[in-house]
XYZ file of C-alpha atoms in Angstrom:
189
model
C 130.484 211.323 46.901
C 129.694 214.844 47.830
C 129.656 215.520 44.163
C 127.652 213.029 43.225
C 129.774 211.974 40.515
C 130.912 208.757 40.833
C 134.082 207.397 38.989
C 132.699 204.041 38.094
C 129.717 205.555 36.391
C 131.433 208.373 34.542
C 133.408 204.956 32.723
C 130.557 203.245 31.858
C 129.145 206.807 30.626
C 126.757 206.588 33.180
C 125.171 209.329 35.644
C 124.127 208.981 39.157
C 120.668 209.167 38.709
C 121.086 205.883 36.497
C 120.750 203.118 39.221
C 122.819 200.223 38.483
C 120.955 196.350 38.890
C 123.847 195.628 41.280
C 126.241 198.242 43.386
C 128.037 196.454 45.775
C 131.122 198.074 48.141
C 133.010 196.038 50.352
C 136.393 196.747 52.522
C 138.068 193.651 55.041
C 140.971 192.569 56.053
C 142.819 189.594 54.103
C 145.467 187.914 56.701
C 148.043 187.550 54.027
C 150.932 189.995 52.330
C 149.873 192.899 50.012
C 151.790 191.549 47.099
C 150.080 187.791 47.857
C 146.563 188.915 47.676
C 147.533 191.521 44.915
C 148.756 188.176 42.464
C 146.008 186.504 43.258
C 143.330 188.606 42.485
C 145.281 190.132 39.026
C 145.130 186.722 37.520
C 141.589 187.246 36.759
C 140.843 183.898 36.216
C 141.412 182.982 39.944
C 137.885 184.967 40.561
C 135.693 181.907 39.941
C 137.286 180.117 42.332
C 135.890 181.947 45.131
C 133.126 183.953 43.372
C 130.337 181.542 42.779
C 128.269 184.226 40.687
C 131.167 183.896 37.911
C 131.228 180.738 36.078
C 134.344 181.822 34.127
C 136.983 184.552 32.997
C 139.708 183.565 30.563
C 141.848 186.552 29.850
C 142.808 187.341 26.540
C 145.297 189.547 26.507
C 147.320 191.640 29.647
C 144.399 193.967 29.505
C 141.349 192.241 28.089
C 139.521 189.469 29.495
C 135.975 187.162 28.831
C 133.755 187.134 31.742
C 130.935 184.770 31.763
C 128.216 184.741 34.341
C 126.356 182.194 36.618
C 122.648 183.764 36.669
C 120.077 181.562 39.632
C 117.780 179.736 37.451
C 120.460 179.523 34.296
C 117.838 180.989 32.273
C 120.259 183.513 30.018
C 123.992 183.321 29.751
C 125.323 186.609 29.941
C 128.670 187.067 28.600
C 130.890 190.432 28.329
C 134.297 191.158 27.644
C 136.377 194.098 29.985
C 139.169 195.655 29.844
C 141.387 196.986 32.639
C 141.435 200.615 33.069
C 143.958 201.608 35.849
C 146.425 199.624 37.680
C 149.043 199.990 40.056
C 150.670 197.105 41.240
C 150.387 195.715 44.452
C 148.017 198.736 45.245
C 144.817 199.225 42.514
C 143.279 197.590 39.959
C 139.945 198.941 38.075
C 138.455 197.598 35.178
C 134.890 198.374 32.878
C 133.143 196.110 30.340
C 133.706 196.767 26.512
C 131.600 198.873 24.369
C 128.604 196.716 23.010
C 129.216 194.089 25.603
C 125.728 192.847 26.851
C 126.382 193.857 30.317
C 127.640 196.739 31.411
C 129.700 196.193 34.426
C 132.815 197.960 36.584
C 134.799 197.427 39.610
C 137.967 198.266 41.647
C 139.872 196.788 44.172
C 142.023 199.065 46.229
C 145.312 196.927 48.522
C 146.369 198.578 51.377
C 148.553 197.030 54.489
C 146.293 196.758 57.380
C 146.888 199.495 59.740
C 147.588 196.968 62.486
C 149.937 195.066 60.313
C 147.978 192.192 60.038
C 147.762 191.731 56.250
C 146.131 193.395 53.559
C 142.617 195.884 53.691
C 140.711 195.125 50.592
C 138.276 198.391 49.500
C 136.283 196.508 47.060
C 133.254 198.305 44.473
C 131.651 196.407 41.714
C 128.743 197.879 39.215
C 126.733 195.845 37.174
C 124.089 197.381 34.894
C 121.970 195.466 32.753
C 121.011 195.968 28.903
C 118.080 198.078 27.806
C 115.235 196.867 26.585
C 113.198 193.710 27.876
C 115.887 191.461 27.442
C 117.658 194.058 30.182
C 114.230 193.912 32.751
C 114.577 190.498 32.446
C 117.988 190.495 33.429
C 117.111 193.464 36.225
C 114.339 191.108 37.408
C 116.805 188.137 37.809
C 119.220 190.584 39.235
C 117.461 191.176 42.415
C 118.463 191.200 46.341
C 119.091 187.269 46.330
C 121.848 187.778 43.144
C 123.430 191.084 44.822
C 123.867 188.938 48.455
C 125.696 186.424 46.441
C 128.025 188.766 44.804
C 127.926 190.323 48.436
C 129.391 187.142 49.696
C 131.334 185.877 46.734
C 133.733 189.571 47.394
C 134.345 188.207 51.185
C 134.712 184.944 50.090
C 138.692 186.114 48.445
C 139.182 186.372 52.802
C 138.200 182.547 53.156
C 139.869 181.346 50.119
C 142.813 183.059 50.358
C 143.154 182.521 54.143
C 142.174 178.298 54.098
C 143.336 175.500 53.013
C 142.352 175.137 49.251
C 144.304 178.099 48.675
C 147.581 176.724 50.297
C 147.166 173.835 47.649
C 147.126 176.632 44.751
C 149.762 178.511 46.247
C 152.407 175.648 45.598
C 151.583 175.179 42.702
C 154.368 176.219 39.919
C 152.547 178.906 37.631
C 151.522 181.077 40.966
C 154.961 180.338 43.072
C 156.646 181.915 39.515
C 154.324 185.292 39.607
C 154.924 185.822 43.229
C 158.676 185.399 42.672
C 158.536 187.575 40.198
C 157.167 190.263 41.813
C 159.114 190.434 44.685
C 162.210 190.203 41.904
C 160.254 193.315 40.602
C 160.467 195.205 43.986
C 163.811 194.442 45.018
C 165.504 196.081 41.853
């Protein structure tokens, strides 16, 4: 920060004078395992279910995915595809749109056990910047305080999801109980 280079812009091949429509930083505590809330989120197409702004994300390959968003109003359907840039399991994931995608948009999540041991700290950033031109001060216009509470809350929302009871009901089911079985498999050789 001091330096005022910031790692999310430099991988958009932004600067920090460019102000993004949407900057959002978040850090809480999940009350769940590291390696839980790790699985969870790295299936990207689990955000939707607790991030209301994101109407879908099918992945298309281990480091490519489709995002498509839920705008208020459902005036323009903005679509991009991203690609994940760093990861360490169980501890970081980052990822950036594409080149020529119509939003330009980047994130990471950072897991860390809770200092008092009571599950997982979550340090959370996500950039979106819109598309020049009118179509993007359209977008910037639609992209205002209301849009950047509800990603706000859609980030804290992973706590309630992950923490309730809809969760528990995804948790049994086969596909997830195999990736968390696997990567405790993974840690123990």
């Amino acid at each position: 920060g001091a330096t005022g280079v910031c790692p999310i812009y430099s991988r958009l091949g932004k600067d920090s004078t460019d102000t993004p429509a949407i900057s959002i930083t978040e850090r809480f505590i999940v009350n769940k395992p590291k390696e839980v809330v790790y699985a969870f989120w790295r299936n990207f197409e689990n955000l939707p279910r607790f991030m209301k702004h994101l109407a879908s994300v099918e992945e298309q390959s281990e480091n490519r995915s489709q995002w498509k968003a839920n705008l208020p109003g459902e005036l323009v359907k903005l679509t991009w595809n991203a690609e994940i840039t760093r990861e360490e399991e169980n501890s970081y994931i980052g990822w950036q749109s594409v080149e020529g995608s119509m939003v330009d948009n980047a994130g990471k999540v950072e897991f860390s056990d809770a200092l008092n041991g009571s599950g997982t700290e979550l340090n959370v950033e996500i950039s979106y910047f819109p598309p020049a031109g009118s179509l993007g001060q359209g977008i910037t216009r639609l992209l205002n305080g209301v849009f950047e509470d509800m990603i706000r809350k859609d980030v804290t929302n992973l706590k309630h999801y992950v923490e309730g009871d809809e969760y528990k009901t995804y948790v049994n089911s086969p596909s997830f109980a195999e990736k968390i079985q696997n990567t405790f498999k993974k840690e123990s050789k």
